[in-house]
Coordinates of C-alpha atoms in Angstrom, one line a residue:
M1 CA -52.0 -110.9 50.2
S2 CA -55.4 -110.2 48.8
R3 CA -56.0 -109.3 45.2
E4 CA -57.3 -105.8 46.2
A5 CA -54.2 -105.1 48.3
A6 CA -52.0 -106.2 45.5
A7 CA -53.8 -103.9 43.1
H8 CA -53.4 -101.0 45.5
A9 CA -49.7 -101.9 45.9
D10 CA -49.2 -101.8 42.1
L11 CA -50.9 -98.5 41.9
R12 CA -48.6 -96.9 44.4
G13 CA -45.5 -98.4 42.7
Y14 CA -44.9 -100.9 45.5
P15 CA -44.1 -104.5 44.6
A16 CA -47.0 -106.9 45.3
N17 CA -45.5 -108.8 48.2
D18 CA -46.2 -109.3 51.9
V19 CA -44.1 -106.3 52.9
A20 CA -46.1 -104.1 50.6
A21 CA -49.3 -105.4 52.0
D22 CA -48.4 -104.1 55.4
V23 CA -47.7 -100.7 54.0
V24 CA -50.9 -100.6 52.0
E25 CA -53.1 -101.7 54.9
K26 CA -51.6 -99.0 57.0
T27 CA -51.8 -96.2 54.4
F28 CA -55.0 -96.9 52.6
E29 CA -57.8 -96.9 55.2
P30 CA -61.1 -98.2 54.0
V31 CA -63.6 -95.6 52.9
S32 CA -66.0 -96.7 55.6
G33 CA -63.5 -95.4 58.2
W34 CA -64.2 -91.9 57.1
R35 CA -66.1 -89.9 59.8
P36 CA -69.2 -88.3 58.3
S37 CA -69.5 -86.2 61.5
A38 CA -66.4 -84.1 60.6
P39 CA -68.5 -81.0 59.6
R40 CA -70.3 -81.3 62.9
L41 CA -67.0 -81.5 64.7
R42 CA -66.0 -78.3 63.0
V43 CA -69.2 -76.6 64.1
R44 CA -68.5 -77.7 67.6
A45 CA -64.9 -76.3 67.4
F46 CA -66.0 -72.9 66.1
A47 CA -68.9 -72.6 68.5
G48 CA -66.7 -73.8 71.4
L49 CA -64.1 -71.2 70.7
M50 CA -66.7 -68.4 70.4
A51 CA -68.2 -69.5 73.7
L52 CA -64.8 -69.6 75.3
D53 CA -63.9 -66.1 74.1
S54 CA -67.3 -64.8 75.3
I55 CA -66.9 -66.2 78.7
T56 CA -63.3 -64.9 78.9
I57 CA -64.2 -61.4 78.0
I58 CA -67.3 -61.1 80.2
S59 CA -65.8 -62.8 83.2
S60 CA -62.6 -60.7 83.0
F61 CA -64.6 -57.4 83.2
A62 CA -67.0 -58.9 85.8
A63 CA -64.1 -60.0 88.0
A64 CA -62.4 -56.6 87.8
N65 CA -65.7 -54.9 88.6
W66 CA -66.2 -57.2 91.6
M67 CA -62.7 -56.5 92.9
R68 CA -62.8 -52.8 92.5
N69 CA -66.4 -51.8 93.2
S70 CA -68.8 -52.7 96.0
P71 CA -71.5 -52.9 95.0
P72 CA -70.5 -53.7 91.4
N73 CA -70.8 -50.8 88.9
P74 CA -73.3 -51.6 86.2
A75 CA -71.4 -49.4 83.7
A76 CA -68.4 -51.7 83.9
T77 CA -70.5 -54.7 83.1
L78 CA -72.1 -52.8 80.2
F79 CA -68.7 -52.0 78.9
G80 CA -67.7 -55.7 78.9
F81 CA -70.8 -56.6 76.8
A82 CA -70.0 -53.7 74.4
V83 CA -66.5 -55.0 74.0
L84 CA -67.8 -58.5 73.4
A85 CA -70.2 -57.4 70.7
I86 CA -67.5 -55.4 68.9
Y87 CA -65.0 -58.2 69.3
M88 CA -67.3 -60.8 67.6
L89 CA -67.7 -58.5 64.6
I90 CA -63.9 -57.8 64.3
A91 CA -62.8 -61.4 65.1
G92 CA -65.1 -62.8 62.4
N93 CA -63.8 -60.3 59.9
R94 CA -60.1 -61.1 60.8
H95 CA -60.7 -64.8 60.6
A96 CA -60.0 -65.4 64.3
F97 CA -62.4 -68.4 64.2
A98 CA -61.1 -69.8 60.9
A99 CA -60.0 -73.3 60.4
D100 CA -56.3 -72.4 59.9
A101 CA -56.4 -70.5 63.2
L102 CA -57.7 -73.6 65.0
R103 CA -54.8 -75.6 63.7
S104 CA -52.1 -73.4 65.3
P105 CA -52.4 -72.2 68.9
F106 CA -50.1 -69.2 68.3
S107 CA -52.1 -68.2 65.2
A108 CA -55.3 -68.5 67.2
I109 CA -53.9 -66.3 70.0
S110 CA -52.5 -63.7 67.6
R111 CA -55.8 -63.2 65.7
G112 CA -57.9 -63.3 68.9
V113 CA -55.8 -60.8 70.8
R114 CA -55.5 -58.4 67.9
A115 CA -59.3 -58.4 67.5
L116 CA -59.8 -58.0 71.3
V117 CA -57.4 -55.0 71.5
I118 CA -59.1 -53.3 68.6
A119 CA -62.5 -54.0 70.2
I120 CA -61.4 -52.5 73.5
A121 CA -60.0 -49.4 71.8
A122 CA -63.2 -49.0 69.7
A123 CA -65.4 -49.3 72.9
I124 CA -63.3 -46.6 74.6
L125 CA -63.5 -44.4 71.6
A126 CA -67.3 -44.8 71.4
A127 CA -67.6 -43.9 75.1
F128 CA -65.5 -40.8 74.5
L129 CA -67.4 -39.7 71.4
T130 CA -70.8 -40.2 73.1
K131 CA -69.5 -38.3 76.2
T132 CA -70.2 -41.2 78.5
S133 CA -66.7 -42.1 79.4
V134 CA -67.0 -40.5 82.8
A135 CA -69.5 -43.1 83.7
F136 CA -67.0 -45.9 83.2
P137 CA -64.5 -46.5 86.1
R138 CA -61.1 -46.3 84.3
L139 CA -59.1 -48.5 86.6
T140 CA -61.8 -51.2 86.5
I141 CA -61.9 -51.0 82.7
G142 CA -58.1 -51.2 82.6
M143 CA -57.9 -54.2 84.9
G144 CA -60.7 -56.0 82.9
A145 CA -58.9 -55.3 79.6
V146 CA -55.6 -56.7 80.9
A147 CA -57.3 -59.8 82.4
A148 CA -59.2 -60.4 79.1
V149 CA -56.0 -60.3 77.0
V150 CA -54.2 -62.6 79.3
G151 CA -57.1 -64.9 79.6
M152 CA -57.6 -65.1 75.9
C153 CA -53.9 -66.1 75.4
V154 CA -54.2 -68.8 78.0
F155 CA -57.5 -70.2 77.1
R156 CA -57.1 -70.1 73.3
Y157 CA -53.8 -71.9 73.7
W158 CA -55.4 -74.6 75.9
F159 CA -58.4 -74.9 73.5
V160 CA -56.4 -75.4 70.3
T161 CA -53.8 -77.8 71.8
H162 CA -56.7 -80.0 73.2
L163 CA -59.1 -79.5 70.4
D164 CA -59.6 -83.2 69.4
T165 CA -60.4 -84.1 73.0
I166 CA -62.7 -81.2 73.6
V167 CA -64.9 -81.6 70.4
G168 CA -64.7 -85.4 70.3
G169 CA -62.3 -86.0 67.3
N170 CA -60.3 -84.3 64.6
P171 CA -62.6 -81.8 62.9
F172 CA -60.2 -81.2 60.1
Q173 CA -59.9 -84.0 57.6
T174 CA -57.6 -84.3 54.6
V175 CA -58.4 -86.7 51.8
V176 CA -55.6 -87.8 49.5
I177 CA -56.6 -89.1 46.0
V178 CA -53.9 -91.2 44.4
D179 CA -54.4 -91.3 40.6
G180 CA -52.5 -94.1 38.8
A181 CA -49.0 -94.9 39.7
A182 CA -48.2 -91.6 41.3
K183 CA -46.7 -91.7 44.8
P184 CA -48.2 -89.6 47.5
P185 CA -46.1 -87.3 49.8
K186 CA -44.8 -88.5 53.1
G187 CA -47.2 -88.0 56.0
D188 CA -49.9 -89.7 58.0
F189 CA -53.1 -88.9 56.1
P190 CA -56.4 -90.2 57.7
V191 CA -58.0 -91.1 54.3
V192 CA -56.4 -92.1 51.1
V193 CA -58.5 -93.0 48.1
V194 CA -57.2 -94.8 45.0
S195 CA -58.6 -93.5 41.8
D196 CA -60.1 -96.0 39.5
H197 CA -62.3 -96.1 36.3
E198 CA -65.3 -94.8 38.3
L199 CA -63.3 -91.9 39.7
D200 CA -61.7 -90.4 36.6
P201 CA -61.8 -86.6 36.1
T202 CA -61.6 -87.1 32.3
F203 CA -65.2 -88.5 32.4
N204 CA -67.6 -85.6 32.1
D205 CA -70.3 -87.6 33.7
P206 CA -72.7 -86.8 36.7
R207 CA -72.1 -90.3 38.2
M208 CA -68.3 -89.6 38.4
Y209 CA -68.9 -86.3 40.2
L210 CA -71.4 -87.9 42.5
R211 CA -68.9 -90.6 43.5
M212 CA -66.2 -87.9 44.1
A213 CA -68.7 -86.0 46.2
E214 CA -69.3 -89.1 48.3
K215 CA -65.5 -89.6 48.8
L216 CA -65.0 -86.0 49.8
N217 CA -68.1 -85.8 52.1
G218 CA -67.1 -83.9 55.2
A219 CA -63.5 -83.1 54.1
D220 CA -62.1 -79.6 54.3
R221 CA -59.1 -80.3 52.2
V222 CA -58.3 -82.7 49.3
L223 CA -54.9 -83.4 47.9
V224 CA -54.7 -85.1 44.4
V225 CA -51.5 -87.0 43.5
C226 CA -51.4 -87.6 39.8
E227 CA -49.2 -87.4 36.7
P228 CA -48.5 -83.9 35.2
A229 CA -50.6 -84.7 32.1
R230 CA -53.8 -85.3 34.3
R231 CA -53.5 -82.2 36.5
L232 CA -55.6 -80.0 34.4
A233 CA -58.5 -82.5 34.4
W234 CA -58.3 -82.9 38.2
A235 CA -58.1 -79.1 38.6
R236 CA -61.3 -78.7 36.7
A237 CA -63.0 -81.5 38.7
L238 CA -62.0 -80.0 42.0
K239 CA -63.2 -76.4 41.3
G240 CA -66.8 -77.4 41.8
A241 CA -66.3 -79.8 44.8
N242 CA -66.9 -77.1 47.5
V243 CA -63.6 -78.1 49.2
Q244 CA -60.1 -76.8 49.3
G245 CA -58.5 -78.7 46.4
E246 CA -54.8 -79.0 46.0
L247 CA -52.5 -80.8 43.4
Y248 CA -49.4 -82.4 44.7
M249 CA -46.4 -81.2 42.6
P250 CA -43.2 -82.8 43.9
E251 CA -41.0 -80.9 41.4
L252 CA -41.7 -77.8 43.5
E253 CA -40.1 -79.3 46.6
A254 CA -36.7 -77.9 45.7
L255 CA -38.2 -74.4 45.3
L256 CA -40.1 -74.5 48.6
P257 CA -42.7 -72.0 47.3
T258 CA -44.8 -70.0 49.8
G259 CA -47.8 -69.3 47.6
I260 CA -49.2 -68.4 44.2
A261 CA -49.5 -64.8 42.8
I262 CA -51.6 -63.8 39.9
D263 CA -50.8 -60.6 37.9
H264 CA -52.9 -59.7 34.8
G265 CA -54.2 -63.3 34.8
S266 CA -50.8 -64.9 34.7
P267 CA -50.0 -67.1 37.7
S268 CA -46.5 -67.4 39.2
V269 CA -45.0 -69.3 42.1
I270 CA -44.0 -67.2 45.2
V271 CA -40.6 -68.4 46.5
A272 CA -40.0 -65.4 48.8
S273 CA -42.6 -63.6 50.8
G274 CA -40.7 -60.4 51.3
P275 CA -41.0 -58.2 54.4
L276 CA -43.7 -58.5 57.1
N277 CA -46.8 -56.5 56.5
L278 CA -47.0 -52.9 57.8
A279 CA -48.9 -53.9 61.0
D280 CA -46.5 -56.7 61.8
R281 CA -43.4 -54.5 61.1
A282 CA -44.8 -51.8 63.4
T283 CA -45.5 -54.4 66.1
K284 CA -42.1 -55.9 66.0
R285 CA -40.3 -52.5 65.9
A286 CA -42.3 -51.3 68.9
F287 CA -41.5 -54.5 70.7
D288 CA -37.8 -54.0 69.9
L289 CA -37.7 -50.4 71.1
V290 CA -39.6 -51.1 74.3
V291 CA -37.4 -54.0 75.3
A292 CA -34.1 -52.3 74.2
V293 CA -34.7 -48.9 75.8
S294 CA -36.0 -50.6 79.0
A295 CA -33.0 -52.9 79.2
L296 CA -30.6 -50.0 78.6
V297 CA -32.1 -48.0 81.5
I298 CA -32.2 -51.0 83.9
L299 CA -28.7 -52.2 82.9
S300 CA -27.0 -48.8 82.8
P301 CA -25.1 -49.4 86.1
L302 CA -23.8 -52.7 84.7
F303 CA -22.7 -51.0 81.5
L304 CA -20.7 -48.5 83.5
A305 CA -19.1 -51.1 85.7
V306 CA -18.1 -53.4 82.8
A307 CA -16.7 -50.4 80.8
L308 CA -14.6 -49.4 83.8
W309 CA -13.4 -53.0 84.3
I310 CA -12.4 -53.3 80.6
K311 CA -10.4 -50.0 80.8
L312 CA -8.6 -51.1 84.0
D313 CA -7.8 -54.6 82.6
S314 CA -6.2 -53.8 79.3
K315 CA -5.5 -50.9 76.9
G316 CA -7.9 -50.1 74.1
P317 CA -11.5 -49.1 73.5
V318 CA -14.4 -50.4 75.6
L319 CA -16.5 -51.4 72.5
F320 CA -15.5 -53.7 69.7
R321 CA -17.0 -53.1 66.3
Q322 CA -17.1 -55.8 63.6
E323 CA -18.8 -55.9 60.2
R324 CA -21.7 -58.4 60.1
I325 CA -24.2 -59.4 57.5
G326 CA -27.7 -58.0 58.2
R327 CA -31.1 -57.9 56.7
A328 CA -31.3 -58.1 52.9
N329 CA -27.5 -59.0 52.9
Q330 CA -26.6 -55.5 53.8
M331 CA -23.5 -54.9 56.1
F332 CA -23.5 -53.1 59.4
K333 CA -21.2 -52.6 62.3
I334 CA -22.1 -54.8 65.3
L335 CA -21.2 -53.5 68.8
K336 CA -19.8 -55.7 71.6
F337 CA -17.9 -55.2 74.8
R338 CA -14.3 -55.8 73.9
S339 CA -13.2 -59.1 75.3
M340 CA -9.8 -59.6 73.5
R341 CA -6.6 -57.7 73.5
V342 CA -6.6 -54.9 70.9
D343 CA -3.8 -56.4 68.8
D344 CA -5.5 -59.8 68.7
C345 CA -9.0 -58.6 67.8
D346 CA -10.4 -60.3 64.6
D347 CA -12.1 -57.6 62.5
V348 CA -13.5 -60.1 60.0
G349 CA -14.2 -63.1 62.2
A350 CA -11.9 -65.5 60.3
R351 CA -11.0 -67.3 63.5
S352 CA -13.8 -68.6 65.9
T353 CA -13.1 -68.1 69.5
S354 CA -12.1 -71.4 71.1
R355 CA -12.2 -72.6 74.7
D356 CA -9.2 -71.2 76.6
D357 CA -8.4 -68.9 73.7
D358 CA -5.2 -67.0 74.5
R359 CA -6.6 -63.8 72.8
V360 CA -9.3 -63.4 75.4
T361 CA -8.6 -61.1 78.4
R362 CA -9.5 -61.8 82.0
V363 CA -12.5 -59.6 81.8
G364 CA -13.3 -61.1 78.4
R365 CA -13.6 -64.6 79.8
F366 CA -16.2 -63.5 82.3
I367 CA -18.3 -61.3 80.0
R368 CA -18.3 -63.9 77.3
R369 CA -19.2 -66.7 79.6
T370 CA -22.2 -64.7 80.9
S371 CA -23.1 -63.2 77.5
I372 CA -22.6 -59.7 78.9
D373 CA -20.3 -58.9 76.0
E374 CA -23.4 -59.0 73.7
L375 CA -25.4 -56.3 75.6
P376 CA -24.1 -53.2 73.6
Q377 CA -26.1 -54.7 70.7
L378 CA -29.1 -53.1 72.3
L379 CA -27.8 -49.9 70.7
N380 CA -27.8 -51.7 67.3
V381 CA -31.5 -52.6 68.0
I382 CA -32.4 -48.9 68.7
R383 CA -30.5 -47.8 65.6
G384 CA -32.5 -50.3 63.5
D385 CA -29.6 -52.5 62.5
M386 CA -30.9 -55.4 64.6
S387 CA -34.0 -56.8 66.3
I388 CA -34.3 -58.3 69.7
V389 CA -35.2 -61.7 68.2
G390 CA -34.0 -63.0 64.9
P391 CA -31.2 -65.0 63.3
R392 CA -27.8 -64.1 64.8
P393 CA -25.6 -62.0 62.5
H394 CA -22.4 -63.7 61.3
A395 CA -19.1 -62.2 60.3
T396 CA -18.2 -62.2 56.6
A397 CA -15.2 -64.6 57.1
S398 CA -16.8 -67.0 59.5
K399 CA -16.1 -70.7 58.7
A400 CA -17.3 -74.1 59.6
Q401 CA -14.8 -76.9 59.0
D402 CA -12.6 -74.6 56.9
K403 CA -15.6 -73.6 54.7
L404 CA -17.3 -70.3 54.5
F405 CA -20.8 -70.5 55.8
W406 CA -22.4 -70.0 52.4
E407 CA -20.2 -72.8 51.0
V408 CA -21.6 -75.3 53.5
D409 CA -25.3 -74.8 52.6
Q410 CA -26.8 -73.0 49.6
R411 CA -29.8 -72.0 51.8
Y412 CA -27.5 -69.8 54.0
W413 CA -28.5 -66.5 52.3
E414 CA -32.2 -67.2 53.0
R415 CA -31.7 -66.4 56.7
H416 CA -31.1 -62.8 55.9
A417 CA -34.7 -62.1 54.9
A418 CA -35.2 -60.6 58.4
K419 CA -33.2 -58.4 60.7
P420 CA -30.6 -60.2 62.7
G421 CA -31.4 -60.7 66.4
L422 CA -29.8 -60.2 69.8
T423 CA -31.1 -63.7 70.5
G424 CA -32.9 -66.3 68.3
L425 CA -34.4 -69.8 68.1
A426 CA -31.0 -71.4 67.5
Q427 CA -29.6 -69.8 70.6
V428 CA -32.4 -71.0 72.9
R429 CA -31.9 -74.5 71.5
G430 CA -28.2 -74.4 72.5
F431 CA -26.7 -73.9 69.1
R432 CA -24.1 -71.3 69.9
G433 CA -20.3 -71.1 70.3
A434 CA -17.6 -72.1 67.8
T435 CA -18.5 -73.7 64.5
A436 CA -15.8 -76.4 64.3
R437 CA -18.0 -78.7 62.2
E438 CA -20.4 -78.3 59.3
I439 CA -23.2 -79.7 61.5
D440 CA -22.8 -76.8 63.9
L441 CA -23.8 -74.4 61.1
R442 CA -26.5 -76.6 59.7
N443 CA -28.2 -76.8 63.1
R444 CA -28.3 -73.1 63.4
L445 CA -29.4 -72.6 59.9
A446 CA -32.3 -75.0 60.3
S447 CA -33.5 -73.1 63.4
D448 CA -33.1 -69.7 61.6
L449 CA -35.1 -70.8 58.6
E450 CA -37.8 -72.3 60.9
Y451 CA -38.0 -69.0 62.7
L452 CA -38.6 -67.1 59.4
Q453 CA -41.7 -69.3 58.6
G454 CA -44.7 -67.5 60.0
W455 CA -43.5 -64.8 62.3
S456 CA -45.6 -63.8 65.3
I457 CA -44.9 -61.5 68.3
W458 CA -45.9 -64.5 70.6
R459 CA -43.0 -66.5 69.3
D460 CA -40.6 -63.6 69.9
L461 CA -41.8 -63.3 73.5
K462 CA -41.4 -67.1 74.0
I463 CA -37.9 -67.0 72.6
L464 CA -37.0 -64.0 74.7
F465 CA -38.3 -65.8 77.8
F466 CA -36.3 -69.0 77.1
T467 CA -33.2 -67.0 76.4
A468 CA -32.7 -66.6 80.2
R469 CA -32.1 -70.3 80.4
V470 CA -29.1 -70.2 78.0
V471 CA -27.4 -67.0 79.1
L472 CA -24.9 -69.3 81.0
H473 CA -24.1 -72.0 78.5
E474 CA -21.3 -74.5 78.1
N475 CA -20.6 -73.2 74.6
A476 CA -20.3 -69.6 75.7
F477 CA -16.6 -68.9 75.8

């Protein structure tokens, strides 16, 4: 092994041997491997997305105009350009072309569509206030608006998921600076720089800052891994580097903070983000009501048939009510079609339903296997106890391998930061049914916590769509 590789191995805390050499060569790419064209790639990405949005909006209204009017109505074309102009202003203000949006397809779609909807509404309002709305064909405008929204969803998803190929490389580069014997976090970082005597933040020297600028040329994010005593020096050095600077703090991993808050000049670590903002809450609630009310109307004949079948099959009420844990750990009564004999109903959920459970009625076996027994929870959604999509609510006495759920994993209570759902990410992944083992709960909990990270209406729609695939599931009994 070379002397340079051995030195790097010692700096990372690896032993200087042949095994360490393989790790070092893989992890620490030479500085010459850094792409100086990264800023140019970012410009291509931003320009490409703006061009794609422009083409999508104009072509949508043009296509609607061509389909509805012969010859095409110039007013419809003018409306499309007006929407585009307003959209560019709103999208820029709402960071629809920002770097973080280009890293996530669903974030890109969410920001773009919100800006587009506002732009369309603003254009319609402007036409109304200027008394020119009669000049615009309403059906053509409506068709163009729907096509633009759908097109933006499809094309933004395609653009972000194929970004590297489209622009000719990864436009977003992260540089990791390893200072001393500190160990960097796990991950495949494109550039890792080992700090030495010429790259030392304690040197208040122009040459040191020049060298740091050369190392960070083209980067949009730098992560410094150092000992706690040197963090202040690195923080000062990064503040003038014109790049997003971050300090790796492994002691925070147990806290899983979501951000930093500053109140009266005193910083604090955010470990819980609280409820969604007002706009997101309104969007999710509107989505819940539209889906729940529509489903109740469409499925009302099924509700009546199942209710009559339950009454004819066994004595007792049609609906079963059980106390469940809801949002913010508050209790509520969940509604289900009764699938067990009245004398055997478990009001606290101490016993999970098993395959061939003798408590289940003939009707119950069918409605549980087809998930029809869960449909009355649409009423819980309308009442505001539940949402269409979210972590499934659990009974207070539910157990996994003879342990209460919160005794299996201390993170259990975190899943109650949102309303429980009629369906959820865990369900579409097949994690449903009895919890005979601890891993059964852990799988569901991992999916629930993943769902809570960065909510979007598009994820709810996707989960609802895939729910249809698991309505009939081997674990539904």
